[in-house]
Every structure is written in structure tokens, then in C-alpha cells.
Amino acid sequence: MTLINGGLLDRRGFLKTTAATVAAASLPLGAARAAPKRGGHLRVGLGHGQTTDTLNPGLYDSGFMIAWTHAVHGRLTQVGPDGSLTPELAESWEASEDAAEWRFKIRKGVQFHDGQELTVQDVVSSINFHRGEGSTSAAAPLVEPVRDITTEGDDTVVFKLSGGNADFPFLLTDYHLPICKADGDSIDWQSGNGCGTYKSASIDLGVSANLERHENHWRDDVAFFDSVEFLALIDLNARTTALVSGDVDVIDRVDLKTAGLLGRKPGVNVHSISGKAHYSIPTDVRRAPYDDNNVRQALKYGVNRQEMVDKILFGFGSIGNDHPVGAGEQYFNSELEQKQYDPDKAKWYLQQSGIDNLQVNLSAADAAFGGAVDAAVLFQASAKAASIDINVIREPNDGYWSDVWMKKEFTFSYWAGRPVPDQMFSTAYQCGASWNESFWCNERFDDLLIKARAELDNAKRRDMYWEMQEICATDGGAIIPMFNDWVFAVNDKLGLPEVMGSDWDLDGNRFMERWWFA
């Protein structure tokens, strides 16, 4: 079993970046060990996918579509295997002194799958697709600070922001922000015509997808498989059986209870990679009793975090502290007191809300993450000692993200984390953000969010992010009991790089372009 840790990010080193300075980071690092070979058909069993999935990039919300878009589409920038920022469709970028204006030089010779060349207008239209009043895109908060997008010549796009943002190039790695072909005042997202390493041959949303290598891709050192097939295998046993029987070559979301046993099977390798991924239990703070922070605090002290790590993650992770910044991240608040299971303190908070006991419904499904239903039962048991009666409702896997998450008042969810805190906070914690899963608003938090992204003094910026973590932990609407490792399994016919990405599962969801058949 292999454990690989993701690297820390340096935010000051990319205010001016060129392809030459990061070329090494963008190459498949495994090539130093063994030269990748071309050929073969890769079959991947994914524990994600639902019939409500869509090709609309602003509405991607399942791991199935995240993997698909990384294969089919390109973005201006990408996160490399070591966590560094690397060029993709933009070959270089440069910021003004105050980081309020960014100039991206667009790569020449990039072809869409239909043979048309990428233009600066494609870039402008693709980012504008997520902007504007009434946008339902999950990326809307990320591009909200963009006040104007202009072009210079046929190779430069200029972004003018409402204020400084040293992390702006990182935000453009977001999977909701692919560069699609301009189509009138919008973009063509319906056809699946991208400029990524693989072409979409067919897709049955929530079921399967077939991809073929894009022979005219601008890089010749990626995409070693001739074709790739995604299968949505939500059932954990079915997914594991498919790997063991040889019906698929890769599975994600390995059953952690039996990961060690699986890794001992002939022809199977299990990998574990730690990063920023975490599991969340959001409450809807608009509804009683969750509109009372005393109730939210009672629930946070009523969960036995270490028990969840031990019994749900089986050690493949660590306890969380009700904010989304992981212990290995640059701006992690190391001085924030770690919440521990404390039924007496939970009861005290209930008393502050004027009640002696609490009865709530908690919705769970393994679509949220493998073991979510078991985690709900553990929460139910630990909360009893705090006079909290949790009624666990087992929801169907299909439709969970469309019908349960952000629809019912107390649910489970998962987050891969994001390369920088601003991206995570803007996506899921800023007041009014499309994916603010607890519908939480805190004026001080939002004020710090705007100030921190414009602050170029690292010490001052750290202090702001530290306070934001404390606000989330003491006032936020989401319980974050644990950070999970990415645990996946492959057959031993696959060649994998020495360093793999930790920003998403399966090598940062770049497995289709970084791996090969040995």
C-alpha cells in the first residue's frame, strides 16, 4: 500500500509565470522511472454519477462529471501533481503591482476536437458564461470579482478585477471553468466539443462515458491510452468485484474496511493519498432549530470525531475542526482549539437555546461518501449522551445531489478541498454562494474574505484566514468531523507516476492523461 502526501502551495511565486519556469512540474513525473507507453483501453469504475448529471459546466456536481470534464476540456491553468500551479491553455500570465489586473497569453495551435483553433474570444465567452446577475453556476462566486474582460491582439486576455487577488490564476483551475467554443453570446457546452486530451465518443449521463484520444492535442507527452471508458458503479461491492474480476482496471472510493485485504489480492495495488478532502454534515441555518448557533454548537460537540476516523475511515484520514482548511495547508490555524466529543458541553449549549433535548432528522446516503450511512448511525449513538435524538433517514443514492443535498435540512456531503482557501471559502461559505450548503451568512467572515484575497502581505493574510477558520468553527452551519485520504485501487498492469495529485481523487482526476499500461 502506497501513501503519498500532496505538497504545499506557494502563492507568491506565480504573480508572473511563464511556461519555461514550470515546464518540469507539468510533465508526467513517472516518466523518470519508466517511459510511458501508448495504447490500450482503460476501464474505470467510479463511485459517482447520477441521472441528473449535466454537461453544463456551471452545474457539474458529481465526481463522474469532474473526471469527464478533466478529460474532455482544457482550462487556462491547472494544478500539477506536486500541488504547484502550471500552464495549460494559457502559456504565461502576469499581474499588475496590486494584483487587480491579470494578463494571460493564450497558447497558439490549440485545437478543439472538431478541428477549430482556440481563440481569445473562446476564453472570454467561457468565463463570461459564469458571470452576471442570475448566474446559477457554482463558479459564479469565483468570477464575481471580475469587472471586465478584454483582449489584446489574437493571443492576450486581460482580466480587470474589483480588487487585488494574488490567487486569481489558481481560481481558474476550477473544474467548472473549462474553455469551450464561443457560440453567439454564450458557449457551446451541449456538444461536448472540448480541447482536452480526450474526445467524447458517447455519454449516458449517470451511467457510462466513452472517450477517445485527441490525436491533435497540443501536447504529445500525455494521454497514453487509446480510449477510456467510465462506468458509474455506485454500489461499493459491485465496484470492488468489477476490479477483482478484471471487468475494470481502476476503482475509486475503495471499501476502507477491506482495503488491506484488497491490496493483498494478486494483481491489485491499493494507493492512499492525503490532501484537502473532507466530509461535511451541513445544517440549513435558515430553518429551526439550526438557525440557533447554540444548537449548531451542541451538534458539533455531540459528534465523536475520532470514532468516525477509526470506524469509518479506518485510519485513512484525520479529525476535522468544523472548517475546510487542512492541517497541511499553508494557512491552517494551528492555534485553534480542536473540538473534542463532549456530551456535557453539548447539553450546556442546548440549555443556552432554552431546550433540554433535541430531536432532528439526518439524511444520509453512500452517494455522499462510502460509509456515510454508517457515519450517521455513529453520530446518532454519540449524540444520545448529549440528549440529542437523531433520526437517521437512509436516502436513495440516485438523485441524492439533486433531491437531498441542499434540499433537506440536515445531510451529508463531501468536498475535495480547493488549491487555496479563497477558492474553498468563496465556493461553499460566502453568503449567497450557489454551493453554500448550509446557507450560512456571517458579515465579518465575508468582509475578511474580500480583504484577504487582496492582501499581499503574507503575515496579515494568514491572520485573516486564521480568524475565518475560527468563525467557521464557532458559528458556521457545517459540521466537518474528518478529513479523508483518497484511497483507490488499480490492477498491476497500469503504470503510475511517482508523484500523484492530491487535489482530487485518482491523481487529481488526471489519471486518463498521466497513467499508462506498463
Short mmCIF file of C-alpha atoms in Angstrom, two decimals:
data_model
loop_
_atom_site.label_atom_id
_atom_site.label_comp_id
_atom_site.label_asym_id
_atom_site.label_seq_id
_atom_site.Cartn_x
_atom_site.Cartn_y
_atom_site.Cartn_z
CA MET A 1 0.00 0.00 0.00
CA THR A 2 1.42 3.38 -1.01
CA LEU A 3 0.97 6.62 0.93
CA ILE A 4 1.76 9.82 -0.93
CA ASN A 5 1.32 13.25 0.55
CA GLY A 6 0.41 16.31 -1.51
CA GLY A 7 2.68 19.36 -1.38
CA LEU A 8 2.04 22.83 -0.02
CA LEU A 9 1.24 25.74 -2.33
CA ASP A 10 3.31 28.88 -2.75
CA ARG A 11 1.03 31.78 -3.64
CA ARG A 12 3.68 34.46 -4.20
CA GLY A 13 5.70 32.67 -6.83
CA PHE A 14 3.21 32.95 -9.66
CA LEU A 15 2.40 36.67 -9.90
CA LYS A 16 4.46 36.39 -13.06
CA THR A 17 4.69 32.89 -14.51
CA THR A 18 5.86 31.50 -17.82
CA ALA A 19 5.77 28.05 -19.28
CA ALA A 20 9.55 27.73 -19.01
CA THR A 21 9.57 28.18 -15.24
CA VAL A 22 7.09 25.36 -14.65
CA ALA A 23 7.74 23.01 -17.53
CA ALA A 24 9.16 20.32 -15.26
CA ALA A 25 6.14 20.43 -12.97
CA SER A 26 3.73 19.94 -15.87
CA LEU A 27 5.40 16.79 -17.19
CA PRO A 28 4.22 13.31 -16.14
CA LEU A 29 6.62 12.72 -13.27
CA GLY A 30 6.51 8.95 -13.58
CA ALA A 31 8.38 9.21 -16.89
CA ALA A 32 11.65 9.40 -14.94
CA ARG A 33 11.05 5.88 -13.62
CA ALA A 34 9.73 4.19 -16.74
CA ALA A 35 8.82 5.69 -20.09
CA PRO A 36 5.02 5.57 -20.52
CA LYS A 37 3.78 3.50 -23.45
CA ARG A 38 0.86 4.32 -25.69
CA GLY A 39 -2.05 2.03 -26.32
CA GLY A 40 -4.88 0.15 -24.69
CA HIS A 41 -8.40 0.75 -23.45
CA LEU A 42 -8.71 1.92 -19.82
CA ARG A 43 -11.88 0.95 -17.90
CA VAL A 44 -12.65 2.93 -14.75
CA GLY A 45 -15.33 2.17 -12.15
CA LEU A 46 -16.41 5.37 -10.40
CA GLY A 47 -18.47 5.61 -7.23
CA HIS A 48 -20.22 8.68 -8.60
CA GLY A 49 -22.76 9.60 -11.24
CA GLN A 50 -26.48 10.19 -11.31
CA THR A 51 -29.13 10.50 -13.98
CA THR A 52 -29.49 14.21 -13.17
CA ASP A 53 -25.91 14.94 -14.26
CA THR A 54 -25.50 17.57 -16.97
CA LEU A 55 -22.87 18.73 -19.47
CA ASN A 56 -23.45 22.32 -18.35
CA PRO A 57 -20.07 23.19 -16.77
CA GLY A 58 -21.57 25.54 -14.22
CA LEU A 59 -23.65 22.70 -12.80
CA TYR A 60 -21.14 19.83 -12.55
CA ASP A 61 -21.64 18.32 -9.10
CA SER A 62 -20.55 14.67 -9.24
CA GLY A 63 -17.14 13.02 -9.36
CA PHE A 64 -18.19 11.34 -12.60
CA MET A 65 -18.59 14.69 -14.36
CA ILE A 66 -15.45 16.12 -12.76
CA ALA A 67 -13.40 13.27 -14.22
CA TRP A 68 -15.17 13.63 -17.57
CA THR A 69 -14.52 17.37 -17.84
CA HIS A 70 -10.83 16.97 -16.96
CA ALA A 71 -10.54 14.54 -19.87
CA VAL A 72 -12.60 16.44 -22.44
CA HIS A 73 -11.93 20.09 -21.67
CA GLY A 74 -8.94 22.34 -21.07
CA ARG A 75 -8.59 25.28 -18.68
CA LEU A 76 -6.30 28.26 -18.61
CA THR A 77 -4.28 26.83 -15.73
CA GLN A 78 -4.05 23.55 -13.86
CA VAL A 79 -2.77 22.16 -10.58
CA GLY A 80 0.26 19.94 -11.14
CA PRO A 81 0.89 16.61 -9.39
CA ASP A 82 3.02 18.35 -6.75
CA GLY A 83 0.35 20.97 -5.98
CA SER A 84 2.03 23.75 -7.96
CA LEU A 85 0.23 25.92 -10.48
CA THR A 86 1.14 25.09 -14.09
CA PRO A 87 0.15 26.47 -17.51
CA GLU A 88 -2.46 24.77 -19.64
CA LEU A 89 -4.26 26.79 -22.33
CA ALA A 90 -2.53 29.92 -21.05
CA GLU A 91 1.20 29.62 -21.62
CA SER A 92 2.02 32.55 -19.32
CA TRP A 93 0.43 35.21 -17.12
CA GLU A 94 1.40 38.43 -15.41
CA ALA A 95 -0.20 40.60 -12.75
CA SER A 96 -0.18 44.30 -12.05
CA GLU A 97 1.55 45.56 -8.89
CA ASP A 98 -1.66 45.32 -6.88
CA ALA A 99 -2.76 42.02 -8.50
CA ALA A 100 -6.00 43.71 -9.64
CA GLU A 101 -5.25 43.19 -13.33
CA TRP A 102 -4.12 39.93 -14.89
CA ARG A 103 -2.85 39.36 -18.42
CA PHE A 104 -2.91 35.81 -19.82
CA LYS A 105 -1.11 34.89 -23.02
CA ILE A 106 -3.13 32.20 -24.77
CA ARG A 107 -1.33 29.24 -26.28
CA LYS A 108 -1.17 29.09 -30.09
CA GLY A 109 -2.08 25.99 -32.07
CA VAL A 110 -4.61 24.52 -29.63
CA GLN A 111 -7.36 22.66 -31.47
CA PHE A 112 -10.85 21.74 -30.37
CA HIS A 113 -11.95 18.23 -31.15
CA ASP A 114 -13.78 19.48 -34.26
CA GLY A 115 -10.51 20.88 -35.66
CA GLN A 116 -11.21 24.56 -34.95
CA GLU A 117 -8.42 26.52 -33.25
CA LEU A 118 -8.79 28.08 -29.82
CA THR A 119 -9.26 31.86 -29.90
CA VAL A 120 -9.20 34.59 -27.29
CA GLN A 121 -12.95 35.04 -27.83
CA ASP A 122 -13.50 31.43 -26.74
CA VAL A 123 -11.73 32.29 -23.48
CA VAL A 124 -13.76 35.47 -22.93
CA SER A 125 -17.08 33.75 -23.66
CA SER A 126 -16.24 30.76 -21.46
CA ILE A 127 -15.54 32.88 -18.38
CA ASN A 128 -18.46 35.23 -19.07
CA PHE A 129 -20.76 32.18 -19.14
CA HIS A 130 -20.47 32.04 -15.33
CA ARG A 131 -20.78 35.79 -14.71
CA GLY A 132 -23.68 38.14 -14.44
CA GLU A 133 -26.81 38.63 -12.42
CA GLY A 134 -28.84 35.50 -12.04
CA SER A 135 -25.97 33.11 -12.75
CA THR A 136 -26.63 29.67 -11.31
CA SER A 137 -23.06 28.49 -11.88
CA ALA A 138 -21.18 27.10 -8.91
CA ALA A 139 -18.23 29.13 -10.20
CA ALA A 140 -20.13 32.43 -10.04
CA PRO A 141 -18.52 33.46 -6.71
CA LEU A 142 -15.05 32.80 -8.17
CA VAL A 143 -15.54 35.12 -11.14
CA GLU A 144 -17.73 37.67 -9.37
CA PRO A 145 -14.70 39.95 -8.73
CA VAL A 146 -14.05 40.13 -12.49
CA ARG A 147 -15.23 43.56 -13.62
CA ASP A 148 -14.11 43.42 -17.24
CA ILE A 149 -12.52 41.02 -19.71
CA THR A 150 -10.83 42.39 -22.81
CA THR A 151 -8.47 41.09 -25.48
CA GLU A 152 -5.26 42.42 -26.95
CA GLY A 153 -4.38 41.11 -30.38
CA ASP A 154 -5.05 37.46 -31.02
CA ASP A 155 -3.21 35.99 -28.05
CA THR A 156 -3.83 38.00 -24.86
CA VAL A 157 -6.81 38.12 -22.50
CA VAL A 158 -6.90 40.81 -19.80
CA PHE A 159 -8.93 40.40 -16.61
CA LYS A 160 -9.67 43.52 -14.57
CA LEU A 161 -10.78 42.72 -11.02
CA SER A 162 -12.63 44.76 -8.44
CA GLY A 163 -9.60 44.44 -6.18
CA GLY A 164 -6.30 42.65 -5.84
CA ASN A 165 -6.33 38.85 -5.89
CA ALA A 166 -2.99 37.09 -5.69
CA ASP A 167 -4.71 33.71 -6.10
CA PHE A 168 -6.60 34.51 -9.30
CA PRO A 169 -4.66 32.08 -11.57
CA PHE A 170 -5.40 29.28 -9.09
CA LEU A 171 -9.13 30.05 -9.24
CA LEU A 172 -9.09 29.43 -12.98
CA THR A 173 -8.18 25.77 -12.37
CA ASP A 174 -11.71 25.19 -11.05
CA TYR A 175 -13.38 22.30 -12.86
CA HIS A 176 -16.44 24.46 -13.59
CA LEU A 177 -14.34 26.79 -15.76
CA PRO A 178 -13.44 24.85 -18.92
CA ILE A 179 -12.75 26.78 -22.10
CA CYS A 180 -15.45 25.93 -24.63
CA LYS A 181 -16.11 27.26 -28.12
CA ALA A 182 -17.84 30.62 -28.29
CA ASP A 183 -21.39 30.35 -29.62
CA GLY A 184 -23.05 33.71 -30.16
CA ASP A 185 -23.36 35.40 -26.78
CA SER A 186 -22.72 32.13 -24.96
CA ILE A 187 -20.71 28.92 -25.40
CA ASP A 188 -21.29 25.50 -26.92
CA TRP A 189 -21.36 23.18 -23.93
CA GLN A 190 -24.08 20.86 -25.20
CA SER A 191 -21.96 19.08 -27.85
CA GLY A 192 -19.10 18.02 -25.58
CA ASN A 193 -16.66 19.54 -28.07
CA GLY A 194 -13.58 20.43 -26.00
CA CYS A 195 -9.85 20.86 -26.41
CA GLY A 196 -8.82 18.36 -23.76
CA THR A 197 -6.70 15.26 -24.15
CA TYR A 198 -9.71 13.03 -24.95
CA LYS A 199 -12.74 13.38 -27.21
CA SER A 200 -16.19 12.43 -26.02
CA ALA A 201 -17.30 9.49 -28.17
CA SER A 202 -20.50 8.92 -26.20
CA ILE A 203 -22.00 9.62 -22.81
CA ASP A 204 -25.02 8.23 -20.98
CA LEU A 205 -25.36 10.57 -18.03
CA GLY A 206 -25.11 8.80 -14.70
CA VAL A 207 -24.27 5.50 -16.40
CA SER A 208 -21.21 5.50 -18.66
CA ALA A 209 -18.96 7.53 -20.93
CA ASN A 210 -16.58 6.58 -23.71
CA LEU A 211 -13.57 8.69 -24.66
CA GLU A 212 -11.05 8.56 -27.49
CA ARG A 213 -7.60 10.14 -27.54
CA HIS A 214 -7.49 13.61 -29.15
CA GLU A 215 -4.75 13.00 -31.70
CA ASN A 216 -4.29 16.72 -32.39
CA HIS A 217 -3.86 17.74 -28.78
CA TRP A 218 -1.13 20.35 -28.32
CA ARG A 219 0.88 18.07 -26.00
CA ASP A 220 2.40 14.79 -27.07
CA ASP A 221 3.57 13.71 -23.59
CA VAL A 222 0.13 12.96 -22.12
CA ALA A 223 -2.93 10.78 -22.88
CA PHE A 224 -1.26 7.41 -23.37
CA PHE A 225 -4.44 5.32 -23.61
CA ASP A 226 -6.12 4.93 -26.98
CA SER A 227 -9.51 5.10 -25.29
CA VAL A 228 -11.05 5.36 -21.84
CA GLU A 229 -14.38 4.11 -20.50
CA PHE A 230 -16.08 5.46 -17.36
CA LEU A 231 -18.68 3.31 -15.59
CA ALA A 232 -20.83 4.66 -12.76
CA LEU A 233 -20.69 1.87 -10.17
CA ILE A 234 -22.23 3.43 -7.07
CA ASP A 235 -22.59 0.16 -5.20
CA LEU A 236 -19.36 -0.47 -3.31
CA ASN A 237 -19.46 -4.25 -3.62
CA ALA A 238 -20.18 -4.08 -7.34
CA ARG A 239 -17.28 -1.68 -7.83
CA THR A 240 -14.84 -3.86 -5.90
CA THR A 241 -15.99 -7.03 -7.63
CA ALA A 242 -15.54 -5.38 -11.02
CA LEU A 243 -11.88 -4.70 -10.23
CA VAL A 244 -11.13 -8.11 -8.76
CA SER A 245 -12.82 -9.90 -11.68
CA GLY A 246 -10.94 -7.81 -14.22
CA ASP A 247 -14.00 -6.03 -15.62
CA VAL A 248 -12.41 -2.65 -14.81
CA ASP A 249 -8.81 -1.55 -14.36
CA VAL A 250 -9.37 1.19 -11.75
CA ILE A 251 -11.84 1.94 -8.96
CA ASP A 252 -12.11 4.91 -6.64
CA ARG A 253 -13.67 5.02 -3.16
CA VAL A 254 -12.24 1.71 -2.02
CA ASP A 255 -14.02 -0.01 0.86
CA LEU A 256 -11.78 1.14 3.70
CA LYS A 257 -12.82 -1.77 5.90
CA THR A 258 -11.26 -4.22 3.46
CA ALA A 259 -8.60 -2.05 1.81
CA GLY A 260 -5.77 -4.09 3.32
CA LEU A 261 -7.34 -7.36 2.18
CA LEU A 262 -7.95 -5.97 -1.30
CA GLY A 263 -4.34 -4.83 -1.56
CA ARG A 264 -3.17 -8.41 -0.87
CA LYS A 265 -5.08 -9.84 -3.81
CA PRO A 266 -2.83 -10.86 -6.73
CA GLY A 267 -2.76 -8.23 -9.46
CA VAL A 268 -4.25 -5.40 -7.33
CA ASN A 269 -2.47 -2.35 -5.93
CA VAL A 270 -4.12 -0.02 -3.39
CA HIS A 271 -2.99 3.61 -3.07
CA SER A 272 -3.73 6.18 -0.37
CA ILE A 273 -3.05 9.90 -0.87
CA SER A 274 -3.70 12.58 1.74
CA GLY A 275 -4.78 16.08 0.80
CA LYS A 276 -7.53 18.61 1.46
CA ALA A 277 -10.53 16.32 1.02
CA HIS A 278 -13.06 16.34 3.84
CA TYR A 279 -16.54 15.16 4.78
CA SER A 280 -19.21 17.61 5.85
CA ILE A 281 -22.54 17.45 7.71
CA PRO A 282 -24.26 20.73 6.82
CA THR A 283 -27.33 22.11 8.57
CA ASP A 284 -29.73 24.51 6.89
CA VAL A 285 -29.33 27.57 9.11
CA ARG A 286 -32.46 29.15 7.62
CA ARG A 287 -34.63 26.58 9.39
CA ALA A 288 -35.29 25.99 13.07
CA PRO A 289 -33.64 24.69 15.15
CA TYR A 290 -30.45 25.21 13.12
CA ASP A 291 -30.95 28.98 13.00
CA ASP A 292 -29.76 28.98 16.62
CA ASN A 293 -25.98 28.76 16.85
CA ASN A 294 -26.26 27.18 20.29
CA VAL A 295 -27.97 24.20 18.63
CA ARG A 296 -25.27 24.05 15.96
CA GLN A 297 -22.57 24.10 18.64
CA ALA A 298 -24.37 21.35 20.58
CA LEU A 299 -24.34 19.15 17.49
CA LYS A 300 -20.63 19.85 16.92
CA TYR A 301 -19.78 18.71 20.44
CA GLY A 302 -22.14 15.76 20.14
CA VAL A 303 -20.19 14.03 17.38
CA ASN A 304 -17.33 11.69 18.25
CA ARG A 305 -14.82 12.67 15.56
CA GLN A 306 -12.08 10.21 16.48
CA GLU A 307 -14.57 7.35 16.48
CA MET A 308 -15.60 8.31 12.94
CA VAL A 309 -11.99 8.40 11.76
CA ASP A 310 -11.38 5.00 13.35
CA LYS A 311 -14.59 3.25 12.28
CA ILE A 312 -15.48 4.99 9.01
CA LEU A 313 -12.06 5.92 7.62
CA PHE A 314 -10.18 3.07 9.35
CA GLY A 315 -7.29 5.44 9.90
CA PHE A 316 -7.23 6.76 6.31
CA GLY A 317 -7.70 10.35 7.46
CA SER A 318 -7.75 12.69 10.44
CA ILE A 319 -10.25 14.56 12.60
CA GLY A 320 -11.69 17.87 11.40
CA ASN A 321 -12.46 21.03 13.32
CA ASP A 322 -15.53 22.43 11.52
CA HIS A 323 -13.64 24.43 8.91
CA PRO A 324 -12.33 23.30 5.50
CA VAL A 325 -8.61 24.13 5.80
CA GLY A 326 -6.47 21.04 6.29
CA ALA A 327 -3.54 20.67 8.67
CA GLY A 328 -1.02 20.52 5.83
CA GLU A 329 -2.14 23.75 4.20
CA GLN A 330 -0.20 26.98 4.28
CA TYR A 331 -2.82 28.97 6.20
CA PHE A 332 -4.00 26.29 8.62
CA ASN A 333 -4.82 27.77 12.04
CA SER A 334 -2.60 25.64 14.26
CA GLU A 335 -3.66 27.53 17.41
CA LEU A 336 -7.40 26.98 17.08
CA GLU A 337 -8.64 24.69 19.87
CA GLN A 338 -9.60 21.30 18.48
CA LYS A 339 -13.19 20.34 19.26
CA GLN A 340 -13.50 17.04 21.09
CA TYR A 341 -16.50 14.88 21.85
CA ASP A 342 -18.07 16.46 24.96
CA PRO A 343 -21.70 15.49 25.73
CA ASP A 344 -21.81 17.75 28.80
CA LYS A 345 -20.77 20.79 26.78
CA ALA A 346 -23.31 19.85 24.11
CA LYS A 347 -26.03 19.75 26.80
CA TRP A 348 -24.88 23.15 28.08
CA TYR A 349 -25.31 24.65 24.60
CA LEU A 350 -28.79 23.13 24.35
CA GLN A 351 -29.66 24.76 27.66
CA GLN A 352 -28.49 28.13 26.28
CA SER A 353 -31.01 27.66 23.48
CA GLY A 354 -33.74 27.03 26.05
CA ILE A 355 -34.27 23.30 25.45
CA ASP A 356 -33.35 20.18 27.40
CA ASN A 357 -33.33 17.76 24.49
CA LEU A 358 -33.28 17.93 20.72
CA GLN A 359 -34.90 15.75 18.04
CA VAL A 360 -33.67 16.06 14.44
CA ASN A 361 -33.70 14.12 11.15
CA LEU A 362 -30.37 13.39 9.45
CA SER A 363 -30.39 12.32 5.79
CA ALA A 364 -27.57 10.10 4.53
CA ALA A 365 -26.65 8.00 1.51
CA ASP A 366 -23.42 6.39 0.40
CA ALA A 367 -23.61 8.65 -2.66
CA ALA A 368 -22.29 11.33 -0.30
CA PHE A 369 -19.32 9.12 0.55
CA GLY A 370 -18.73 5.47 1.24
CA GLY A 371 -19.80 4.85 4.82
CA ALA A 372 -21.99 7.95 5.15
CA VAL A 373 -24.95 5.92 6.43
CA ASP A 374 -22.72 4.19 8.99
CA ALA A 375 -21.33 7.60 9.99
CA ALA A 376 -24.89 8.83 10.56
CA VAL A 377 -25.57 5.86 12.85
CA LEU A 378 -22.38 6.59 14.82
CA PHE A 379 -23.45 10.23 15.15
CA GLN A 380 -26.86 9.04 16.35
CA ALA A 381 -25.24 6.90 19.05
CA SER A 382 -22.78 9.53 20.30
CA ALA A 383 -25.39 12.30 20.35
CA LYS A 384 -27.71 10.33 22.66
CA ALA A 385 -25.43 11.05 25.61
CA ALA A 386 -25.93 14.75 24.87
CA SER A 387 -29.75 14.49 24.92
CA ILE A 388 -29.85 14.75 21.13
CA ASP A 389 -32.13 12.24 19.37
CA ILE A 390 -31.05 11.84 15.72
CA ASN A 391 -33.43 10.03 13.38
CA VAL A 392 -31.30 8.64 10.54
CA ILE A 393 -33.05 8.67 7.15
CA ARG A 394 -31.39 6.48 4.54
CA GLU A 395 -31.85 8.24 1.20
CA PRO A 396 -31.53 6.67 -2.28
CA ASN A 397 -28.16 7.11 -3.98
CA ASP A 398 -29.58 8.19 -7.33
CA GLY A 399 -30.73 11.76 -7.15
CA TYR A 400 -29.07 12.39 -3.80
CA TRP A 401 -27.28 15.53 -5.00
CA SER A 402 -30.34 16.94 -6.75
CA ASP A 403 -33.10 15.93 -4.32
CA VAL A 404 -31.49 15.74 -0.88
CA TRP A 405 -28.29 17.81 -0.63
CA MET A 406 -29.17 21.48 -0.07
CA LYS A 407 -32.84 20.48 -0.14
CA LYS A 408 -33.25 18.77 3.24
CA GLU A 409 -32.21 20.47 6.45
CA PHE A 410 -29.51 18.10 7.78
CA THR A 411 -27.46 15.99 5.36
CA PHE A 412 -24.04 14.58 4.49
CA SER A 413 -21.69 15.76 1.77
CA TYR A 414 -18.04 15.63 0.70
CA TRP A 415 -15.54 18.15 -0.59
CA ALA A 416 -12.26 17.62 -2.37
CA GLY A 417 -10.99 20.89 -1.00
CA ARG A 418 -9.53 23.53 -3.28
CA PRO A 419 -5.95 24.64 -4.08
CA VAL A 420 -6.22 27.82 -1.99
CA PRO A 421 -8.50 28.82 0.94
CA ASP A 422 -10.08 31.69 -1.00
CA GLN A 423 -11.45 29.24 -3.57
CA MET A 424 -12.90 26.92 -0.92
CA PHE A 425 -14.39 29.73 1.14
CA SER A 426 -15.81 31.53 -1.92
CA THR A 427 -17.41 28.36 -3.25
CA ALA A 428 -19.03 27.00 -0.10
CA TYR A 429 -19.01 29.59 2.70
CA GLN A 430 -19.53 33.05 1.22
CA CYS A 431 -23.02 34.39 1.80
CA GLY A 432 -25.19 33.67 -1.23
CA ALA A 433 -22.75 31.31 -2.99
CA SER A 434 -24.56 28.66 -5.05
CA TRP A 435 -22.88 25.84 -3.12
CA ASN A 436 -23.04 27.39 0.34
CA GLU A 437 -24.55 24.13 1.56
CA SER A 438 -25.62 25.44 4.97
CA PHE A 439 -26.95 28.76 3.59
CA TRP A 440 -24.81 30.40 6.28
CA CYS A 441 -24.04 34.13 6.29
CA ASN A 442 -21.59 35.95 8.52
CA GLU A 443 -20.82 39.59 7.80
CA ARG A 444 -17.39 39.52 9.44
CA PHE A 445 -16.42 36.39 7.52
CA ASP A 446 -17.44 37.88 4.17
CA ASP A 447 -15.57 41.09 4.93
CA LEU A 448 -12.39 39.15 5.75
CA LEU A 449 -12.80 37.05 2.60
CA ILE A 450 -12.67 40.13 0.37
CA LYS A 451 -9.79 41.69 2.30
CA ALA A 452 -7.69 38.51 2.46
CA ARG A 453 -7.71 37.88 -1.29
CA ALA A 454 -6.40 41.41 -1.91
CA GLU A 455 -3.80 41.35 0.88
CA LEU A 456 -0.26 40.77 -0.45
CA ASP A 457 1.40 40.83 2.98
CA ASN A 458 1.60 37.15 3.86
CA ALA A 459 1.53 37.61 7.65
CA LYS A 460 -1.57 39.81 7.52
CA ARG A 461 -3.24 37.43 5.12
CA ARG A 462 -2.52 34.50 7.42
CA ASP A 463 -4.14 36.30 10.35
CA MET A 464 -7.28 36.86 8.29
CA TYR A 465 -7.54 33.22 7.24
CA TRP A 466 -6.94 32.12 10.84
CA GLU A 467 -9.84 34.27 12.03
CA MET A 468 -12.06 32.95 9.22
CA GLN A 469 -11.40 29.38 10.32
CA GLU A 470 -12.33 30.30 13.87
CA ILE A 471 -15.57 31.92 12.69
CA CYS A 472 -16.49 28.78 10.73
CA ALA A 473 -15.76 26.57 13.73
CA THR A 474 -17.67 28.65 16.28
CA ASP A 475 -20.54 30.00 14.18
CA GLY A 476 -20.68 28.10 10.86
CA GLY A 477 -23.54 25.90 9.77
CA ALA A 478 -21.48 22.85 8.78
CA ILE A 479 -20.00 20.14 10.99
CA ILE A 480 -16.71 18.90 9.48
CA PRO A 481 -15.81 15.83 11.53
CA MET A 482 -12.99 14.40 9.41
CA PHE A 483 -10.53 14.84 6.57
CA ASN A 484 -10.31 11.78 4.35
CA ASP A 485 -7.47 10.35 2.30
CA TRP A 486 -8.04 9.43 -1.33
CA VAL A 487 -7.97 5.63 -1.44
CA PHE A 488 -8.19 3.92 -4.82
CA ALA A 489 -7.17 0.62 -6.37
CA VAL A 490 -5.75 -0.37 -9.76
CA ASN A 491 -4.67 -3.55 -11.45
CA ASP A 492 -0.92 -4.09 -11.62
CA LYS A 493 -0.88 -3.72 -15.41
CA LEU A 494 -1.04 0.03 -15.00
CA GLY A 495 1.93 2.34 -14.84
CA LEU A 496 1.52 5.23 -12.41
CA PRO A 497 3.73 8.29 -11.83
CA GLU A 498 5.88 8.54 -8.73
CA VAL A 499 4.09 11.71 -7.57
CA MET A 500 0.30 11.91 -7.90
CA GLY A 501 -2.04 14.84 -7.46
CA SER A 502 -3.98 15.19 -4.22
CA ASP A 503 -6.39 17.97 -5.16
CA TRP A 504 -8.85 15.36 -6.44
CA ASP A 505 -9.16 11.59 -6.32
CA LEU A 506 -7.32 9.41 -8.86
CA ASP A 507 -4.26 11.62 -9.35
CA GLY A 508 -6.16 14.89 -9.30
CA ASN A 509 -8.67 13.34 -11.73
CA ARG A 510 -5.94 13.43 -14.38
CA PHE A 511 -5.46 9.66 -14.40
CA MET A 512 -6.58 9.39 -18.02
CA GLU A 513 -3.71 11.58 -19.19
CA ARG A 514 -0.98 10.75 -16.66
CA TRP A 515 -1.24 6.93 -16.39
CA TRP A 516 -0.47 4.19 -18.90
CA PHE A 517 -0.41 0.42 -19.38
CA ALA A 518 3.03 -0.85 -18.43
#
